[in-house]
Coordinates of N, CA and C in Angstrom, one line a residue:
X1 N -16.4 -30.3 -12.1 CA -16.7 -30.0 -10.6 C -16.2 -28.9 -10.1
X2 N -17.2 -28.7 -9.1 CA -16.9 -27.8 -8.0 C -16.2 -27.8 -7.0
X3 N -15.1 -27.3 -6.5 CA -14.5 -27.3 -5.4 C -14.4 -26.0 -4.5
X4 N -14.7 -26.2 -3.2 CA -14.9 -25.6 -1.8 C -14.5 -25.7 -1.0
X5 N -13.2 -25.2 -0.6 CA -12.6 -25.5 0.5 C -12.9 -24.4 2.0
X6 N -12.5 -25.1 2.9 CA -13.2 -24.5 4.0 C -12.3 -25.0 4.8
X7 N -13.1 -24.9 6.8 CA -12.4 -25.4 7.7 C -13.8 -25.7 8.7
X8 N -13.9 -26.3 9.6 CA -14.8 -26.6 10.7 C -13.7 -26.6 11.8
X9 N -14.1 -26.1 12.5 CA -12.7 -25.7 13.6 C -11.4 -25.8 13.1
X10 N -10.8 -26.1 13.6 CA -9.2 -26.5 13.5 C -8.9 -27.3 12.0
X11 N -9.9 -28.0 11.3 CA -9.8 -29.0 10.6 C -9.9 -28.6 9.1
X12 N -9.0 -28.6 7.9 CA -9.7 -28.3 7.3 C -10.4 -29.3 6.4
X13 N -11.7 -28.4 5.6 CA -11.7 -29.5 4.9 C -12.4 -29.0 3.1
X14 N -12.9 -29.9 2.3 CA -13.2 -29.9 1.1 C -14.7 -30.1 0.6
X15 N -15.5 -29.6 -0.1 CA -16.7 -30.1 -0.5 C -16.4 -30.0 -2.2
X16 N -17.1 -31.1 -2.8 CA -16.9 -30.9 -4.4 C -18.3 -31.4 -4.2
X17 N -18.3 -30.6 -5.7 CA -20.0 -30.9 -6.2 C -20.0 -30.9 -7.9
X18 N -20.7 -32.0 -8.5 CA -20.3 -32.5 -9.8 C -21.4 -33.3 -10.1
X19 N -21.8 -34.0 -11.5 CA -22.7 -34.5 -12.0 C -22.5 -36.0 -11.7
X20 N -20.9 -36.5 -10.6 CA -21.1 -37.8 -10.5 C -19.7 -37.7 -9.4
X21 N -19.8 -38.6 -8.6 CA -19.0 -38.8 -7.3 C -17.5 -38.7 -7.5
X22 N -17.0 -37.9 -6.6 CA -15.8 -37.8 -6.7 C -14.7 -39.1 -5.9
X23 N -14.2 -38.8 -6.0 CA -13.6 -40.2 -4.6 C -11.9 -39.7 -5.0
X24 N -11.8 -38.9 -4.6 CA -10.2 -38.6 -3.7 C -9.4 -39.0 -2.7
X25 N -8.1 -39.5 -3.2 CA -7.7 -40.1 -2.1 C -5.7 -39.5 -2.3
X26 N -4.9 -39.2 -1.2 CA -3.9 -38.9 -1.2 C -3.2 -37.4 -1.7
X27 N -2.3 -37.1 -2.1 CA -1.6 -35.8 -2.4 C -2.6 -35.1 -4.2
X28 N -3.4 -34.2 -4.1 CA -4.1 -33.8 -5.1 C -3.8 -32.4 -5.4
X29 N -3.9 -32.4 -7.0 CA -3.7 -30.7 -7.3 C -4.8 -30.3 -8.1
X30 N -5.6 -29.5 -8.0 CA -6.7 -29.1 -8.4 C -6.2 -27.7 -9.5
X31 N -6.4 -27.5 -10.5 CA -6.3 -26.0 -10.9 C -7.6 -25.7 -11.6
X32 N -7.7 -24.4 -11.5 CA -8.9 -23.7 -11.7 C -8.3 -22.8 -12.6
X33 N -9.0 -22.2 -13.6 CA -9.0 -21.1 -14.6 C -10.0 -20.3 -14.3
X34 N -9.8 -19.1 -14.5 CA -10.9 -18.0 -13.9 C -10.4 -17.1 -15.0
X35 N -11.2 -15.7 -15.7 CA -10.5 -15.1 -16.2 C -9.8 -14.0 -15.9
X36 N -7.9 -13.7 -16.4 CA -7.0 -13.1 -15.2 C -6.6 -13.9 -14.9
X37 N -6.9 -14.8 -14.3 CA -5.9 -15.9 -12.8 C -6.0 -17.1 -12.4
X38 N -5.3 -17.9 -12.4 CA -5.0 -19.6 -12.3 C -5.2 -19.7 -11.2
X39 N -5.9 -20.6 -10.4 CA -5.4 -20.9 -8.9 C -5.2 -22.4 -9.2
X40 N -4.3 -22.6 -8.3 CA -3.8 -24.1 -8.1 C -3.8 -24.4 -6.6
X41 N -4.5 -25.2 -6.2 CA -5.1 -25.8 -4.8 C -3.8 -27.2 -4.6
X42 N -3.1 -27.3 -4.0 CA -2.6 -28.4 -3.4 C -2.9 -28.9 -2.3
X43 N -3.1 -30.2 -2.4 CA -2.9 -30.5 -0.8 C -3.2 -32.5 -0.2
X44 N -3.4 -32.3 0.4 CA -3.8 -34.5 1.0 C -4.8 -34.5 1.6
X45 N -5.7 -35.5 0.5 CA -6.5 -35.9 1.4 C -6.4 -37.0 2.4
X46 N -7.0 -36.6 3.8 CA -7.0 -37.5 5.1 C -7.7 -38.6 4.6
X47 N -9.4 -38.4 4.8 CA -10.5 -39.2 5.0 C -11.5 -38.4 3.8
X48 N -12.0 -39.2 3.8 CA -13.8 -38.9 2.9 C -14.6 -38.9 4.0
X49 N -15.2 -38.2 4.2 CA -16.3 -38.0 5.5 C -17.6 -38.2 5.4
X50 N -18.4 -37.8 3.6 CA -19.6 -38.1 3.2 C -19.9 -37.9 2.2
X51 N -21.3 -38.3 1.5 CA -21.2 -38.3 0.2 C -22.9 -37.5 0.2
X52 N -24.0 -37.5 -0.9 CA -24.8 -37.1 -0.8 C -25.3 -36.6 -2.4
X53 N -26.9 -36.9 -2.5 CA -26.9 -36.5 -4.0 C -28.4 -35.4 -3.4
X54 N -28.7 -34.5 -4.4 CA -29.6 -34.0 -4.3 C -30.5 -34.2 -5.2
X55 N -32.1 -33.5 -5.6 CA -33.2 -33.9 -6.7 C -32.5 -33.4 -8.0
X56 N -31.6 -32.6 -8.3 CA -31.6 -32.2 -9.4 C -30.1 -32.7 -10.2
X57 N -29.8 -33.7 -9.6 CA -28.8 -35.0 -9.9 C -27.2 -34.3 -9.6
X58 N -27.1 -33.7 -8.7 CA -26.0 -32.8 -8.2 C -25.6 -34.1 -7.1
X59 N -24.4 -34.2 -7.6 CA -23.6 -35.4 -6.3 C -22.4 -34.1 -5.4
X60 N -22.9 -34.8 -4.5 CA -22.1 -33.8 -3.1 C -21.0 -35.0 -2.5
X61 N -19.7 -34.8 -2.1 CA -18.5 -35.5 -1.4 C -17.7 -34.5 -0.7
X62 N -17.7 -34.7 0.7 CA -16.7 -34.3 1.6 C -15.8 -35.0 2.1
X63 N -14.4 -34.3 2.2 CA -13.6 -34.8 2.7 C -12.7 -33.8 4.2
X64 N -11.8 -34.4 4.6 CA -11.1 -33.7 5.4 C -9.4 -33.5 4.7
X65 N -8.8 -32.4 4.6 CA -7.9 -32.3 4.1 C -6.4 -32.2 4.9
X66 N -5.3 -31.7 4.9 CA -4.2 -31.1 5.3 C -3.3 -31.0 4.3
X67 N -2.7 -30.1 4.8 CA -1.1 -29.5 4.0 C -1.1 -29.3 3.0
X68 N -2.8 -28.1 3.0 CA -3.3 -27.2 1.9 C -2.6 -25.8 1.4
X69 N -2.0 -25.7 0.3 CA -1.6 -24.4 -0.3 C -2.0 -24.1 -1.3
X70 N -2.1 -22.7 -1.4 CA -3.1 -22.4 -2.8 C -1.9 -21.4 -3.3
X71 N -1.9 -21.3 -4.9 CA -1.0 -20.5 -5.4 C -2.2 -19.8 -6.8
X72 N -2.3 -18.0 -6.4 CA -2.7 -17.8 -7.6 C -1.8 -16.7 -8.5
X73 N -1.7 -17.4 -10.1 CA -1.0 -17.0 -11.1 C -2.0 -16.0 -11.9
X74 N -1.7 -14.2 -11.7 CA -2.4 -13.7 -12.1 C -1.1 -12.9 -13.5
X75 N -0.5 -13.3 -13.7 CA 0.3 -13.1 -14.7 C 0.0 -13.2 -16.1
X76 N -0.9 -14.0 -16.3 CA -1.6 -13.8 -18.0 C -2.0 -12.4 -18.2
X77 N -3.1 -12.0 -17.0 CA -3.6 -10.5 -17.1 C -2.8 -9.3 -17.3
X78 N -1.5 -9.8 -16.5 CA -0.4 -8.7 -16.6 C 0.4 -8.9 -17.8
X79 N 0.9 -9.5 -18.5 CA 0.9 -10.0 -19.7 C 0.7 -9.6 -21.1
X80 N -1.0 -9.4 -20.6 CA -2.0 -8.9 -21.7 C -2.2 -7.3 -21.6
X81 N -1.6 -6.9 -20.2 CA -1.6 -5.3 -20.3 C 0.0 -5.0 -20.9
X82 N 0.7 -5.3 -20.3 CA 2.1 -5.4 -20.9 C 1.8 -5.0 -22.3
X83 N 1.3 -6.5 -23.1 CA 1.6 -6.6 -24.9 C 1.1 -5.0 -25.4
X84 N 0.0 -4.9 -24.6 CA -1.3 -3.6 -25.0 C 0.1 -2.5 -25.2
X85 N 0.3 -2.2 -23.6 CA 1.1 -1.0 -23.7 C 2.0 -0.7 -24.9
X86 N 2.7 -2.2 -25.1 CA 4.0 -2.0 -26.0 C 3.8 -1.8 -27.3
X87 N 2.1 -2.5 -27.7 CA 1.7 -2.3 -28.9 C 1.3 -0.6 -29.3
X88 N 0.3 -0.3 -28.2 CA 0.7 1.2 -28.2 C 1.6 2.1 -28.7
X89 N 2.8 1.9 -27.2 CA 3.9 2.6 -27.9 C 4.5 2.7 -29.0
X90 N 4.1 0.9 -29.2 CA 4.9 0.9 -31.0 C 4.3 1.8 -32.1
X91 N 2.6 1.8 -32.0 CA 1.9 2.6 -32.8 C 2.1 4.0 -32.7
X92 N 2.6 4.5 -31.5 CA 2.9 6.2 -31.4 C 4.1 6.6 -32.2
X93 N 5.1 5.4 -32.0 CA 6.5 5.7 -32.9 C 6.7 5.6 -34.5
X94 N 5.4 5.1 -34.5 CA 5.6 4.9 -36.5 C 4.8 5.7 -36.8
X95 N 4.1 6.6 -36.3 CA 3.1 8.1 -36.6 C 3.9 8.6 -37.8

């Protein structure tokens, strides 16, 4: 499922796209992992504002949301770099 957050005027909105329709209600937490980072979106669904489908089998749903906040965790990439540096230092000391 793809999640696209945005605004319409002063209202926060969410569009979902997937192989089936979504039916989000109440408080939600969406965690998406990408190379080098993990993005966590927390929000409350106010109401579903629409649904549609295209000719390719994609289902779209739109929501009004509030209390949205996002955290981006890049510590995994940093930990990998630190580990590589430590390994290089240790190899250098064992020569």
